């Protein structure tokens, strides 16, 4: 899918994201983080807030499948941008809970080991060089490989291995496999690299439709590994484009390019981001499914918007300056980020302990609808850090 005329016109014009605006937004985010830091040392924010407030949960306890890592990741980002020890102290303290979680195999029988261990433990290793963090994250990578399915060449997302009802990959896994690429680089064990490469190639061949929209999940035959059909778990319908899934593609395929340097991921990225930008509503922040527009009365998903901004910033490193789309994508990222900063933060809601409001966890399940979601807060922070600290080294 190409950018349509309207999108080209709209994002040919830039909006200024001044340093002053970005630092003010960072200041507001840090004030919330400072308020939360006492509450979330042994506990972690629940995946989504309840009336704007995250209750505390334990790492790997009830409610936590895949999201603890984001709070620790927010602390690492806060440390990297401010160099204030208080953030590092809590983030480093939390390593113990991730280590126990993987040692005891507590709530890790799913593919979300990257979401859990990259912003928390790989980040720890990248920032501090901790040997304990390295060992812990490699253990998580090793466990992730147990979900690899030879038949079909993919990492099974959820449920009992080999059960036909669960024999599928999901697009979100694009953000889990960097754990395998990293583990391969750090240990020299090619197994991790090969599994990650096979998985992302399978995802590239299945979840992206001809028009650049994406399936959330894709099923494979248990006996033969043959690709069977796309479907959704959190989107509006099997044939719609769930906004966050599309955003996992916008960030995930650039990450595949980072490790594999295969140009097909640049082309794939362009298809996916073009579709996404063509569907953006008036204020540049997507609805929770790209099927919906400003007349729909549906909720936005600010978390998808923040993820997409990070993906656009990541891929812009690899686009040539004479690529006419490069400027359009960057301008679009600026437009989206400005809208998030101006309209969607909790700065005027002193009650809320989240950063970014109006996210949706899962509308079909009625979970976390129009709430703060902890990954939305994380990727909003990551986007701010990316804009403000050009030499920031990506955790993913
Ligand atoms: N990875 C799960 C989600 O995006 O909700």
CSV table of N, CA and C and ligand atoms in Angstrom, one decimal, residues 66 112 115 170 172 234 242 244 248 361 375, ligand 1:
chain,number,residue,atom,x,y,z
A,66,UNK,N,2.6,-10.4,31.0
A,66,UNK,CA,3.7,-9.9,30.1
A,66,UNK,C,4.1,-8.5,30.4
A,112,UNK,N,6.0,-14.1,25.8
A,112,UNK,CA,6.2,-12.7,26.1
A,112,UNK,C,7.5,-12.4,26.9
A,115,UNK,N,9.1,-8.9,26.1
A,115,UNK,CA,8.4,-7.8,26.8
A,115,UNK,C,8.8,-7.8,28.3
A,170,UNK,N,1.7,-14.6,16.9
A,170,UNK,CA,1.0,-13.3,16.9
A,170,UNK,C,2.0,-12.2,16.6
A,172,UNK,N,2.6,-9.4,17.8
A,172,UNK,CA,3.3,-8.8,19.0
A,172,UNK,C,4.7,-9.4,19.2
A,234,UNK,N,-7.6,-9.5,19.8
A,234,UNK,CA,-7.9,-8.2,20.5
A,234,UNK,C,-8.4,-7.2,19.5
A,242,UNK,N,-6.1,-4.5,13.9
A,242,UNK,CA,-6.0,-4.0,15.3
A,242,UNK,C,-4.8,-3.0,15.4
A,244,UNK,N,-2.9,-1.8,17.7
A,244,UNK,CA,-1.7,-2.1,18.4
A,244,UNK,C,-0.9,-3.2,17.7
A,248,UNK,N,2.9,-2.9,16.6
A,248,UNK,CA,3.9,-3.9,16.8
A,248,UNK,C,4.7,-4.2,15.6
A,361,UNK,N,-6.5,-1.8,26.4
A,361,UNK,CA,-5.9,-3.1,26.5
A,361,UNK,C,-6.6,-4.1,25.5
A,375,UNK,N,2.4,-0.3,29.1
A,375,UNK,CA,3.3,-0.3,28.0
A,375,UNK,C,3.2,1.0,27.2
B,1,LIG,N1,1.1,-8.1,23.6
B,1,LIG,C1,-0.2,-8.0,24.1
B,1,LIG,C2,-0.9,-6.7,23.8
B,1,LIG,O1,-0.4,-5.9,23.0
B,1,LIG,O2,-1.9,-6.5,24.3
